[in-house]
mmCIF file of C-alpha atoms and ligand atoms in Angstrom:
data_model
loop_
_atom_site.group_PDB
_atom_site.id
_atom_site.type_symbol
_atom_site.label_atom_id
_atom_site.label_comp_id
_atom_site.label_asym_id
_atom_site.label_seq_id
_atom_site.Cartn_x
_atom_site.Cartn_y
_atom_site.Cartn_z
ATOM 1 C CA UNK L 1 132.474 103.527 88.826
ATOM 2 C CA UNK L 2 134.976 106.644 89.914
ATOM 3 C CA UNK L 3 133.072 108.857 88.964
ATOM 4 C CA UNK L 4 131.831 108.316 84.894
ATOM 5 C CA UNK L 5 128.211 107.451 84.793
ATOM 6 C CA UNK L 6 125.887 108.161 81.784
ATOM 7 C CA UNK L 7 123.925 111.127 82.840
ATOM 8 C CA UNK L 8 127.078 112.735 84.632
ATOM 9 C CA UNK L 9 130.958 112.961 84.815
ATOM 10 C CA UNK L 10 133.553 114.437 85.980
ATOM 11 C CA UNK L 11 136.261 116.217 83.464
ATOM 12 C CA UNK L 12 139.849 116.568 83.604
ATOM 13 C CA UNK L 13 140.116 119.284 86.120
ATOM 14 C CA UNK L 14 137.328 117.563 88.443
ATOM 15 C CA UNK L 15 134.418 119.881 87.263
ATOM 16 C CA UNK L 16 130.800 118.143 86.654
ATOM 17 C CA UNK L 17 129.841 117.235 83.476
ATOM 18 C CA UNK L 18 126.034 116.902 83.001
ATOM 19 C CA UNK L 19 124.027 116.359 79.957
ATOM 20 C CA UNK L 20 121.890 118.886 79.118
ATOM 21 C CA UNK L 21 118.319 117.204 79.834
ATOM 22 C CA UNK L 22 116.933 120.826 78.585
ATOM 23 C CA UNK L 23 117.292 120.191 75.097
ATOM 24 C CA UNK L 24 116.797 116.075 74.278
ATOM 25 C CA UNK L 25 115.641 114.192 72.224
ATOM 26 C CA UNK L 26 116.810 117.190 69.547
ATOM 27 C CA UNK L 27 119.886 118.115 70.689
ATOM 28 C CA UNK L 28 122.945 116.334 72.781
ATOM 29 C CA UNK L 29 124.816 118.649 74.237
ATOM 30 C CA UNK L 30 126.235 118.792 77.717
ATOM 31 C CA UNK L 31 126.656 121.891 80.359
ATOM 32 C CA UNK L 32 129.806 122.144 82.939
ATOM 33 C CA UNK L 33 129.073 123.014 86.149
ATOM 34 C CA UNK L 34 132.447 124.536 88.028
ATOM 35 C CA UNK L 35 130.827 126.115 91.319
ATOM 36 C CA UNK L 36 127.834 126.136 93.587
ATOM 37 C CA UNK L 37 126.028 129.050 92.009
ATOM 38 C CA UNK L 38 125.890 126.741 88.496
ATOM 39 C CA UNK L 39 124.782 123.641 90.687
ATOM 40 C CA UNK L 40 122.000 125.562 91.685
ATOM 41 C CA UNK L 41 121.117 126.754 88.706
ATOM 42 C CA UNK L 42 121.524 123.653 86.651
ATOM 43 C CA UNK L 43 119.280 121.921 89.728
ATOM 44 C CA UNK L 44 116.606 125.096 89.290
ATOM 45 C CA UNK L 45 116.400 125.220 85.879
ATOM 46 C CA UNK L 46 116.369 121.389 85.239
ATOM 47 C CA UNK L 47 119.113 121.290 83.192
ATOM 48 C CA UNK L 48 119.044 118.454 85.603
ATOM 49 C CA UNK L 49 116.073 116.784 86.756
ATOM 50 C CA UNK L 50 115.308 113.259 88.408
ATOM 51 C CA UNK L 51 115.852 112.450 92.017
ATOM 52 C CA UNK L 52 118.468 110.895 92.161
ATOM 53 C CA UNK L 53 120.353 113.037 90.131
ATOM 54 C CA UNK L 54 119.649 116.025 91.664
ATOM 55 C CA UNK L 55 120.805 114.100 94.374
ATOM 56 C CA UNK L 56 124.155 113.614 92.694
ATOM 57 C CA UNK L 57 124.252 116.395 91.423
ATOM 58 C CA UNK L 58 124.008 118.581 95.132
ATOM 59 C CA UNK L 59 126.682 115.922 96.375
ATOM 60 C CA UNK L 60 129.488 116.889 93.823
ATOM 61 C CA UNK L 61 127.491 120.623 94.478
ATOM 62 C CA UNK L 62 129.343 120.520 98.044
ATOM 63 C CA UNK L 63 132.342 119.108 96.897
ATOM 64 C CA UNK L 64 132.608 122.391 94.556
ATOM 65 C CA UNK L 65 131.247 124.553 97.326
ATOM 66 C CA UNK L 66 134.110 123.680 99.330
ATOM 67 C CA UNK L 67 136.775 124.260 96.536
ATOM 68 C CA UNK L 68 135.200 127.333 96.097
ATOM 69 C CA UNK L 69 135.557 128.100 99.567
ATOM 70 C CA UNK L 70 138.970 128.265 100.409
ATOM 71 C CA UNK L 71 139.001 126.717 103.887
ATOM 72 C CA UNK L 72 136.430 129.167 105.024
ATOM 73 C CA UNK L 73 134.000 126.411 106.669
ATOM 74 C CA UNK L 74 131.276 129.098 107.313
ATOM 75 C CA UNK L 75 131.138 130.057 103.714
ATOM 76 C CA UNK L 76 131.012 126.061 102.979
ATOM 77 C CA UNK L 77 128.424 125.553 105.487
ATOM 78 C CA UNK L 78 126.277 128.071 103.733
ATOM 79 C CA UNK L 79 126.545 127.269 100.343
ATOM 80 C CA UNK L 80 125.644 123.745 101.107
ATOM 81 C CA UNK L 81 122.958 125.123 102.673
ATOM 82 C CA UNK L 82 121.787 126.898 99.369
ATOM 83 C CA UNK L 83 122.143 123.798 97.322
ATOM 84 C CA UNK L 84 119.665 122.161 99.724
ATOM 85 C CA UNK L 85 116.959 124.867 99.219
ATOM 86 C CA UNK L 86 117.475 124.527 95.623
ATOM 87 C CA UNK L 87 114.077 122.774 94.904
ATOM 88 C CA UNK L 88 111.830 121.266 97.415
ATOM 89 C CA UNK L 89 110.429 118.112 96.884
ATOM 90 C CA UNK L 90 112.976 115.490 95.891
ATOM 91 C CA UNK L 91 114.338 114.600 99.292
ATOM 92 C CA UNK L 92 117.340 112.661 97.247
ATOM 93 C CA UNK L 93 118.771 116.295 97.029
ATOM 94 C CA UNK L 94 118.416 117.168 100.984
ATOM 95 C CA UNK L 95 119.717 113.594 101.924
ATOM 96 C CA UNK L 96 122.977 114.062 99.552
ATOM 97 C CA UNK L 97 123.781 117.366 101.272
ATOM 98 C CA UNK L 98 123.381 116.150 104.317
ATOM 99 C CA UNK L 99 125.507 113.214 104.281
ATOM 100 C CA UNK L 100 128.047 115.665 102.240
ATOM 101 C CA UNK L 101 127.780 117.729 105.895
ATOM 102 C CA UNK L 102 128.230 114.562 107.945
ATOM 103 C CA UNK L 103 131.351 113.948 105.805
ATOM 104 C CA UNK L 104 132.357 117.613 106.363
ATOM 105 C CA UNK L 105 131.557 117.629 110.087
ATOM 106 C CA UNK L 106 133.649 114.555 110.735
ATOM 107 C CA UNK L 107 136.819 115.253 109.686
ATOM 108 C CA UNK L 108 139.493 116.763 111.018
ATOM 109 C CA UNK L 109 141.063 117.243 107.562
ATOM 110 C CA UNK L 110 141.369 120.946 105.437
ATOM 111 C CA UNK L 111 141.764 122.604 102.589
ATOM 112 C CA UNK L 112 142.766 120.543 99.262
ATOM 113 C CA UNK L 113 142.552 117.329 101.261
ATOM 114 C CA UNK L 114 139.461 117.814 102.643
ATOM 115 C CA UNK L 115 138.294 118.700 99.288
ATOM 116 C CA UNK L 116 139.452 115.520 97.785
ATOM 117 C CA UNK L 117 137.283 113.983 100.722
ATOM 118 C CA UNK L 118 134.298 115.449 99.278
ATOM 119 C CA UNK L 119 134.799 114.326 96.182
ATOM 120 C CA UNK L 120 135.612 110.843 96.920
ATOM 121 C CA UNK L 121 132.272 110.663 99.236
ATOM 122 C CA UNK L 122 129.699 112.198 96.332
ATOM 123 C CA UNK L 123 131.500 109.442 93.865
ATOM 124 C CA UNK L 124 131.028 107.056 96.736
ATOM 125 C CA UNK L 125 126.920 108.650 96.911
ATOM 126 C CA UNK L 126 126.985 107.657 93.171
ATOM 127 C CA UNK L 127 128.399 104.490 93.083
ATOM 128 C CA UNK L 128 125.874 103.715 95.696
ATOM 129 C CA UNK L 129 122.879 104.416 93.461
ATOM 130 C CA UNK L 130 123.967 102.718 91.264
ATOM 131 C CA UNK L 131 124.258 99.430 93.246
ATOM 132 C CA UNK L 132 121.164 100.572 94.367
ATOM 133 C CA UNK L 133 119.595 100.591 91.141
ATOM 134 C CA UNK L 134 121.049 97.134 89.585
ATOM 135 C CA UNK L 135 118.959 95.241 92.507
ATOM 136 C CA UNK L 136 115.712 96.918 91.925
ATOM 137 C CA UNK L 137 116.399 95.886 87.894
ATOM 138 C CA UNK L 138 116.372 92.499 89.589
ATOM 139 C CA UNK L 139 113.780 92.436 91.674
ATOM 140 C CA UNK L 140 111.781 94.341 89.168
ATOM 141 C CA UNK L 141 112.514 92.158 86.357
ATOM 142 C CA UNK L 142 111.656 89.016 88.677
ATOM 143 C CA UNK L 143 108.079 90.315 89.386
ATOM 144 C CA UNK L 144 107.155 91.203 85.932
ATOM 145 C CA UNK L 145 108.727 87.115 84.714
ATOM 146 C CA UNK L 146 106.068 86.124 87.890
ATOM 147 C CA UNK L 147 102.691 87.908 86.089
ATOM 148 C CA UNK L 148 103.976 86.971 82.878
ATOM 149 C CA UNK L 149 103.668 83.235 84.190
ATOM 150 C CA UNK L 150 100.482 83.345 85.791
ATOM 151 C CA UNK L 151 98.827 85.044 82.894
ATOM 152 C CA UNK L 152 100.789 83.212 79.998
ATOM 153 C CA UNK L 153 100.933 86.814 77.843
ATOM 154 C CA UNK L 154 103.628 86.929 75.211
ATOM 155 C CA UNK L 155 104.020 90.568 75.156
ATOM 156 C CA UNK L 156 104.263 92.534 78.649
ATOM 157 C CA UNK L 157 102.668 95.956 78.498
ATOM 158 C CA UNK L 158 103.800 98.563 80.810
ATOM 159 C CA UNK L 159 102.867 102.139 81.405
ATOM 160 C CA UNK L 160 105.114 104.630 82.878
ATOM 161 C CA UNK L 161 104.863 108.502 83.822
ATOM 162 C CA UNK L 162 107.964 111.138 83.736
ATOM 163 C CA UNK L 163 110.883 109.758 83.492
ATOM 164 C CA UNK L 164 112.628 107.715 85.792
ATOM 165 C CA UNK L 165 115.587 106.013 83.488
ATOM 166 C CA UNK L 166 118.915 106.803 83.411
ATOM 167 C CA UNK L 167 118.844 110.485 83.213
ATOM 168 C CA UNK L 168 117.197 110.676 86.307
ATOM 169 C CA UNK L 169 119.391 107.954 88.597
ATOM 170 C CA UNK L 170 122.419 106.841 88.101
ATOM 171 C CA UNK L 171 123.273 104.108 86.188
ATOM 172 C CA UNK L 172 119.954 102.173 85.636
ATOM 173 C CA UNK L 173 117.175 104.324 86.734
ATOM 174 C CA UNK L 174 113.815 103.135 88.994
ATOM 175 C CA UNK L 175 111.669 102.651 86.678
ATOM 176 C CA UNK L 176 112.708 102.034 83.531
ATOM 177 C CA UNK L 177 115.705 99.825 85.564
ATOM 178 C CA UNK L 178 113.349 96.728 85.446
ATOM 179 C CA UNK L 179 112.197 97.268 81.443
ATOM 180 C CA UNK L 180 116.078 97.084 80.767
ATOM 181 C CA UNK L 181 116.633 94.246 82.613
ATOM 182 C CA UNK L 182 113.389 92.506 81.474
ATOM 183 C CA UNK L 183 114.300 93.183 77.550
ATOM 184 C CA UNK L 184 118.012 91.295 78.806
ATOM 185 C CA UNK L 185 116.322 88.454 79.599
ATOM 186 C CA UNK L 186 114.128 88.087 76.540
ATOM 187 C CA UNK L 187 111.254 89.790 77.663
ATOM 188 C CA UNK L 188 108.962 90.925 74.606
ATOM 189 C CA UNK L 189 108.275 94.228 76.530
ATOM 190 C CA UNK L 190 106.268 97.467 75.101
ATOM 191 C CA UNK L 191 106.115 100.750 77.201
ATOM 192 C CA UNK L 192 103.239 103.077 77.196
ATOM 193 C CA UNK L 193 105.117 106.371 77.586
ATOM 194 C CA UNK L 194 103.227 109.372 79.397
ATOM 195 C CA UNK L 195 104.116 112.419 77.214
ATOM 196 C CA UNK L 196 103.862 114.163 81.159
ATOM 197 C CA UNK L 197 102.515 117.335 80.630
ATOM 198 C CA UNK L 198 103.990 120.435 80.988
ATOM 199 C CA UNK L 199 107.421 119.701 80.581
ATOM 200 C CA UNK L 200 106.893 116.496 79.074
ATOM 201 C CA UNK L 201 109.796 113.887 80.065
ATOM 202 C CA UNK L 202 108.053 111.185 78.841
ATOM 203 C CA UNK L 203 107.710 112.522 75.331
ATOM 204 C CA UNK L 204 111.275 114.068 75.264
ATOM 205 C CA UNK L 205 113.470 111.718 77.932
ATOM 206 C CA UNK L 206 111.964 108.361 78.387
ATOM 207 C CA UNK L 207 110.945 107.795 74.374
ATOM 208 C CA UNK L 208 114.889 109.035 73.536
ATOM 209 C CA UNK L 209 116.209 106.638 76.733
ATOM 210 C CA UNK L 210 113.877 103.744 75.380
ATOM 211 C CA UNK L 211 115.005 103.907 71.486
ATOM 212 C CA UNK L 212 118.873 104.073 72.213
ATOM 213 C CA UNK L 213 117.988 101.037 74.143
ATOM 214 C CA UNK L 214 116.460 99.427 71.182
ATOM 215 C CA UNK L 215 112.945 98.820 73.623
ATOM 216 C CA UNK L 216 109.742 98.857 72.247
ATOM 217 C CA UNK L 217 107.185 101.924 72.895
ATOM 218 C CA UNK L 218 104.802 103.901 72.128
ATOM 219 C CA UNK L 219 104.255 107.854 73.673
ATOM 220 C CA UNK L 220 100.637 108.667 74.950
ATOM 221 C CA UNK L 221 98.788 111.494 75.641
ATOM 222 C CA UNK L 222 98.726 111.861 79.577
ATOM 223 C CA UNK L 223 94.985 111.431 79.044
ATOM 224 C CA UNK L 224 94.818 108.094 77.623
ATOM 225 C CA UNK L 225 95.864 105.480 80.680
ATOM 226 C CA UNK L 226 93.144 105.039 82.065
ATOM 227 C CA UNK L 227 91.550 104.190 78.710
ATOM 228 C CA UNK L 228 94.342 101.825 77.664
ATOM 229 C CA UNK L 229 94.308 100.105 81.523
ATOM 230 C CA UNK L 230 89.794 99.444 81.056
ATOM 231 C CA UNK L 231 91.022 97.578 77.770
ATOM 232 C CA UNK L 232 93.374 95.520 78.846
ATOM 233 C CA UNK L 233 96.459 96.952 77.397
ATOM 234 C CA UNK L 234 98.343 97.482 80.373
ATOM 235 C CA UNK L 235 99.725 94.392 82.432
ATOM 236 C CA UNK L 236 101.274 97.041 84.899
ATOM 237 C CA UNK L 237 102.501 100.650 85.610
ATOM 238 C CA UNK L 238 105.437 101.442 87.253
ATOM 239 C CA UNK L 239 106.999 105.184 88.053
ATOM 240 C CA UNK L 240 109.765 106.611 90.259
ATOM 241 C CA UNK L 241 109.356 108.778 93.165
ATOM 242 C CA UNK L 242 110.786 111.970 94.302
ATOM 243 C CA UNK L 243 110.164 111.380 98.430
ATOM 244 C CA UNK L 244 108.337 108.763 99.735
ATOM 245 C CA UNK L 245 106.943 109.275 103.210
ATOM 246 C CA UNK L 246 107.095 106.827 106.121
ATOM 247 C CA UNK L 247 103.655 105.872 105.796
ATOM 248 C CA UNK L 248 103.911 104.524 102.009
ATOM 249 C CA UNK L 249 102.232 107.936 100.883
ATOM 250 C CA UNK L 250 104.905 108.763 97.415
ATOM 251 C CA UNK L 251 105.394 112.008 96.047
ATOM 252 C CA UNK L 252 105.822 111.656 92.465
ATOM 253 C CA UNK L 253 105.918 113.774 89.128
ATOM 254 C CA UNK L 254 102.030 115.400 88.702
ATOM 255 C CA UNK L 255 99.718 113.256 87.223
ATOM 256 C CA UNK L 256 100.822 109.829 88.944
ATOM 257 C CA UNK L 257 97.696 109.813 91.697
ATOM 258 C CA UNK L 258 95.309 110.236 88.556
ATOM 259 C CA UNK L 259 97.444 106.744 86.634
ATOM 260 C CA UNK L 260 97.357 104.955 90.499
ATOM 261 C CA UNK L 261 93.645 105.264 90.804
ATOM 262 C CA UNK L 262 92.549 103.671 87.100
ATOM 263 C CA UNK L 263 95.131 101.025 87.820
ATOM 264 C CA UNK L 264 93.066 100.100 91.080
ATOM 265 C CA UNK L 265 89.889 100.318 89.817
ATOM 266 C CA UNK L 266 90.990 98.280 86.761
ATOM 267 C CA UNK L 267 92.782 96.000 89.242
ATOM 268 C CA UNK L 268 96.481 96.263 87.237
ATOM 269 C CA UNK L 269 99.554 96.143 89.904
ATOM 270 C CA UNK L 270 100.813 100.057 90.587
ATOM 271 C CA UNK L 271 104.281 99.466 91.338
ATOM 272 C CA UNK L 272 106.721 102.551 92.743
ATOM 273 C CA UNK L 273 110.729 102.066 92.107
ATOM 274 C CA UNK L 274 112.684 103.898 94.396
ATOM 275 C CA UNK L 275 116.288 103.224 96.130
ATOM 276 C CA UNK L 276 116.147 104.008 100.215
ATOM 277 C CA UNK L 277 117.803 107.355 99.767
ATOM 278 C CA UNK L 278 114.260 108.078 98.538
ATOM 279 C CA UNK L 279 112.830 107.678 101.387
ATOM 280 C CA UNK L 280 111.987 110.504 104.085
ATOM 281 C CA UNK L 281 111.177 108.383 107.414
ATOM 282 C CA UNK L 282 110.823 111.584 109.215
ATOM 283 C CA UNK L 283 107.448 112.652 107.132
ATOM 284 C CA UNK L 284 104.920 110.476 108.595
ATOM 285 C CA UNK L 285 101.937 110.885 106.232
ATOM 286 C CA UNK L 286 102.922 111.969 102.916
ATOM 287 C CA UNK L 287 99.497 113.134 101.712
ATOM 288 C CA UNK L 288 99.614 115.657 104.119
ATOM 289 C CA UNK L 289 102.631 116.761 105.029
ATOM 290 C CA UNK L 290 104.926 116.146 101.241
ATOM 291 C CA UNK L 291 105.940 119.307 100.420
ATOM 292 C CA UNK L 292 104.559 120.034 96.430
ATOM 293 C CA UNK L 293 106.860 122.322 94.109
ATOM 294 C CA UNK L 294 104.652 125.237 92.442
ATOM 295 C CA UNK L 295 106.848 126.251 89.138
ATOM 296 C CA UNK L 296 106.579 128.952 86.604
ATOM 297 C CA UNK L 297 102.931 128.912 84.899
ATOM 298 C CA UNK L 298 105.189 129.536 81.596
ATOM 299 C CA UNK L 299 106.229 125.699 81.772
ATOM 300 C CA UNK L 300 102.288 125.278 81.318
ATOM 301 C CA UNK L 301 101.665 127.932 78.575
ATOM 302 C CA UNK L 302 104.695 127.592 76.388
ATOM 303 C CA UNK L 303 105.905 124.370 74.589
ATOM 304 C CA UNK L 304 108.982 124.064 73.261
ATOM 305 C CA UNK L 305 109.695 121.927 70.052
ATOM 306 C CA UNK L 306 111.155 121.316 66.401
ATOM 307 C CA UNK L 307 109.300 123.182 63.356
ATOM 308 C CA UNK L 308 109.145 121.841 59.984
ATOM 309 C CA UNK L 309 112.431 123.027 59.160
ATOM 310 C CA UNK L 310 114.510 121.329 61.774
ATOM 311 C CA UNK L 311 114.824 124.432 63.846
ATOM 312 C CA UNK L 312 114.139 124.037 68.149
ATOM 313 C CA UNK L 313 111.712 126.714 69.230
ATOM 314 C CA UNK L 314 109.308 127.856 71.827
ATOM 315 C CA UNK L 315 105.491 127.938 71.541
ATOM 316 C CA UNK L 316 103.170 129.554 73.445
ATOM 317 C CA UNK L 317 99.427 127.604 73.316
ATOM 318 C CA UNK L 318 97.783 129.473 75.818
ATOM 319 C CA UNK L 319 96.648 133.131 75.375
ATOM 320 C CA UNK L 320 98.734 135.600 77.542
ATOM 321 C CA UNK L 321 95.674 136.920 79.482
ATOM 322 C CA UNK L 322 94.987 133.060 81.129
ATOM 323 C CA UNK L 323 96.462 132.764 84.204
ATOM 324 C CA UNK L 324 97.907 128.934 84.880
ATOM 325 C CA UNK L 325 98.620 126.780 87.453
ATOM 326 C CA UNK L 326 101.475 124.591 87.623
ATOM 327 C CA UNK L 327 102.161 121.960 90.472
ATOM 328 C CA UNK L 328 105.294 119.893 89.562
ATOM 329 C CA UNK L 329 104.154 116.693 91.741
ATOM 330 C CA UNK L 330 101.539 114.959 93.516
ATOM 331 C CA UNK L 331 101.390 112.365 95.992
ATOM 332 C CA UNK L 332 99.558 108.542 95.611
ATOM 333 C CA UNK L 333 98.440 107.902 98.863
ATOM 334 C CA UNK L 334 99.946 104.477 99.906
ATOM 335 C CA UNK L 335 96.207 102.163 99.560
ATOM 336 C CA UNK L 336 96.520 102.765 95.829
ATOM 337 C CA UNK L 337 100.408 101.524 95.327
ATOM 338 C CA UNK L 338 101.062 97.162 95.063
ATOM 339 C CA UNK L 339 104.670 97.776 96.246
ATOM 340 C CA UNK L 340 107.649 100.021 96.356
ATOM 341 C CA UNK L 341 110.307 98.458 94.500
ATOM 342 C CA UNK L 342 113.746 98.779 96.637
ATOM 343 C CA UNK L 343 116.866 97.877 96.545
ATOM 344 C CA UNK L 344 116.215 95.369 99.493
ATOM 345 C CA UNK L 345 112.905 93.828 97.543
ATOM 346 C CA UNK L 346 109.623 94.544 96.919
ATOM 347 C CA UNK L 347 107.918 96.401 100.175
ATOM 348 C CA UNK L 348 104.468 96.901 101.193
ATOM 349 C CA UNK L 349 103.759 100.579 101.089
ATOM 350 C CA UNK L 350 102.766 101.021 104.958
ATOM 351 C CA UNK L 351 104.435 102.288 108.233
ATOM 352 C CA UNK L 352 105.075 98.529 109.362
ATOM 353 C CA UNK L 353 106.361 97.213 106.316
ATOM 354 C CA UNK L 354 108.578 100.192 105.756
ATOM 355 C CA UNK L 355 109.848 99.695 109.645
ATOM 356 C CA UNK L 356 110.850 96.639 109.568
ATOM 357 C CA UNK L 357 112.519 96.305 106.006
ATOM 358 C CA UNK L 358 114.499 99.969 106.546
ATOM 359 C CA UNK L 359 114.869 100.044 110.381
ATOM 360 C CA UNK L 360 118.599 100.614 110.174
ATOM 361 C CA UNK L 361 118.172 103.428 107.912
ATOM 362 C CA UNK L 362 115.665 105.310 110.369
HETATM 363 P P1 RI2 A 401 114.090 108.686 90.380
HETATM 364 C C1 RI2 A 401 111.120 113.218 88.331
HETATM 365 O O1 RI2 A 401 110.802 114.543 88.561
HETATM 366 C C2 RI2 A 401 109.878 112.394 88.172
HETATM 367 O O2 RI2 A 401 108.936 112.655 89.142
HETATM 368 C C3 RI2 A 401 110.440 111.034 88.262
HETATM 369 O O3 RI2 A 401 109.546 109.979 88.443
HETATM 370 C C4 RI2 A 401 111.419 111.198 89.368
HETATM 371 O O4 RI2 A 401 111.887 112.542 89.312
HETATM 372 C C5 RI2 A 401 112.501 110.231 89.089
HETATM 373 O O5 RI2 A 401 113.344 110.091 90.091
HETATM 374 P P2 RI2 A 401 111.488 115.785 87.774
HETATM 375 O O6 RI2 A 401 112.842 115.894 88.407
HETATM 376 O O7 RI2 A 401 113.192 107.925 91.289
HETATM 377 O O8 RI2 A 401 111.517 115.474 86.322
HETATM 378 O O9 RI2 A 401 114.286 107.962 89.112
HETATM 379 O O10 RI2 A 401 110.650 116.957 88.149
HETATM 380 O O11 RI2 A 401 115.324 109.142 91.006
#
């Protein structure tokens, strides 16, 4: 790939190019990011958002860092540092760094060269996801062909929350990686999108991502799965991850546990998409231990949005005086998810399952 994916480039003079994931569906604009204060912020501030990404994103993050840096391996060492505090759940971001650091730590080059090092290993970080991605399309699309046999349905409904396309991992996505695929083989498919309350990427990312792909869907009030799933309109749901613990448990955008538990009481297959960097083998039980990002309670009381004249603005639709409460994930405990969908297949979501498929890895 060298470097060009959809979501993020690299210009002439090696800076990142991002798209601006703040302002779609209404506007298309992108941001550069030149140094590792702008990584963070573009990372904080989700001008960027999606684990794998931000994952990305933190890799070329060091690779600027040490540009920035002169040869001065203690300033390096520290900015990397602050790129991998940056935010706290997605363990994509904490995995890139660190294999940036490995990179660093290993070699015995300097200055430009070992710059050019850096870059060439968060390309390398990229190109991987996106080999990583292209199998669980496969896989993906191979289990939803399987129900669609054993049920003989014309249409395949699926339900997805947040967004988990290609804005959020290069070049495919999780998620949405099987719906592309499925639609390439001739696949009627229809997506329930999740508007996913507060900052609503379904509504704004996944609806924009699922039109330019010409896919069929229709956006939902985050209230209205479990409704659809008792009726029979949803054949199966399927979401990314941000970390996924050892022990299955997956740490996902708020308001997955809530879709995982109506799709076992209404028996419908809960499937998780996630390539291995997604993975944290060293958290043993997710529930417990996943760390959960608390943001600004103004991402719960102001909206932003088009008016009737065309012009993007901010709403508030809560009164000032109400405090609110805003967790930016929550974790589906493993006994609720069918299977995480890898780039090695389709594994169960328990310790022994997740052993023996990943062992290399751990
Ligand atoms: P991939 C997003 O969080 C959502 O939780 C989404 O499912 C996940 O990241 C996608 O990550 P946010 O960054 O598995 O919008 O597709 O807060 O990498």
């Amino acid at each position: 790939m060298q470097g060009q994916y959809k979501a993020l480039w690299l210009d002439k003079d090696n800076n990142l190019e991002v798209l601006d994931q703040r302002v779609l569906p209404f506007e298309e604009t992108t941001v550069t990011i030149t140094n590792t204060q702008e990584t963070i912020e573009a990372i904080k501030n989700m001008t960027v958002r999606g684990a794998g990404i931000i994952g990305n994103v933190a890799g070329f993050g060091v690779y600027l860092a040490c540009r920035e840096s002169n040869g001065d391996i203690e300033k390096l060492i520290y900015l990397a540092e602050q790129i991998r505090e940056s935010r706290p759940t997605a363990v994509n971001l904490m995995w890139a760094v660190d294999r940036m650091m490995e990179t660093l730590l290993n070699s015995d080059l300097h200055d430009l060269e070992l710059t050019q090092e850096l870059l060439e290993e968060a390309i390398k970080i990229a190109d991987e996801d996106c080999m990583r991605t292209e199998k669980i399309a496969q896989y993906g699309a191979d289990i939803i062909e399987e129900i669609m046999l054993n049920r003989e349905i014309d249409t395949f409904d699926i339900l997805t929350h947040c967004n988990a396309g290609w804005l959020a991992i290069v070049d495919s996505g999780t998620a949405l990686a099987p719906i592309y695929e499925a639609k390439k083989r001739g696949i009627n498919i229809h997506v329930w999108v999740d508007e996913t309350r507060p900052r609503n990427q379904g509504a704004n990312l996944t609806a924009w991502e699922l039109s330019k792909a010409g896919v069929e869907h229709t956006v939902i009030a985050d209230n209205t799965g479990g409704h659809l799933m008792q009726n029979h309109m949803v054949d199966m749901v399927i979401t990314g991850a941000d970390r996924v613990a050892r022990n299955g448990d997956s740490a996902n955008k708020i308001g997955t546990y809530l879709k995982a538990l109506s799709a076992k009481d209404n028996n419908i297959p809960f499937y998780i998409a996630l390539p291995s960097s997604t993975f944290d083998f060293t958290t043993l039980d997710g529930v417990r231990d996943i760390p959960i990002e608390i943001r600004s309670e103004n991402e719960v009381k102001y909206m932003r949005g088009m008016d009737s004249d065309g012009e993007i603005k901010e709403f508030q639709i809560v009164q000032s005086q109400s405090p609110a409460l805003n967790y930016g994930f929550d974790v589906t405990p493993a006994r609720l998810i069918t299977g995480l969908l890898t780039e090695r297949g389709v594994c169960d979501a328990n310790v022994d399952a997740i052993s023996e498929m990943f062992e290399d890895l751990i």
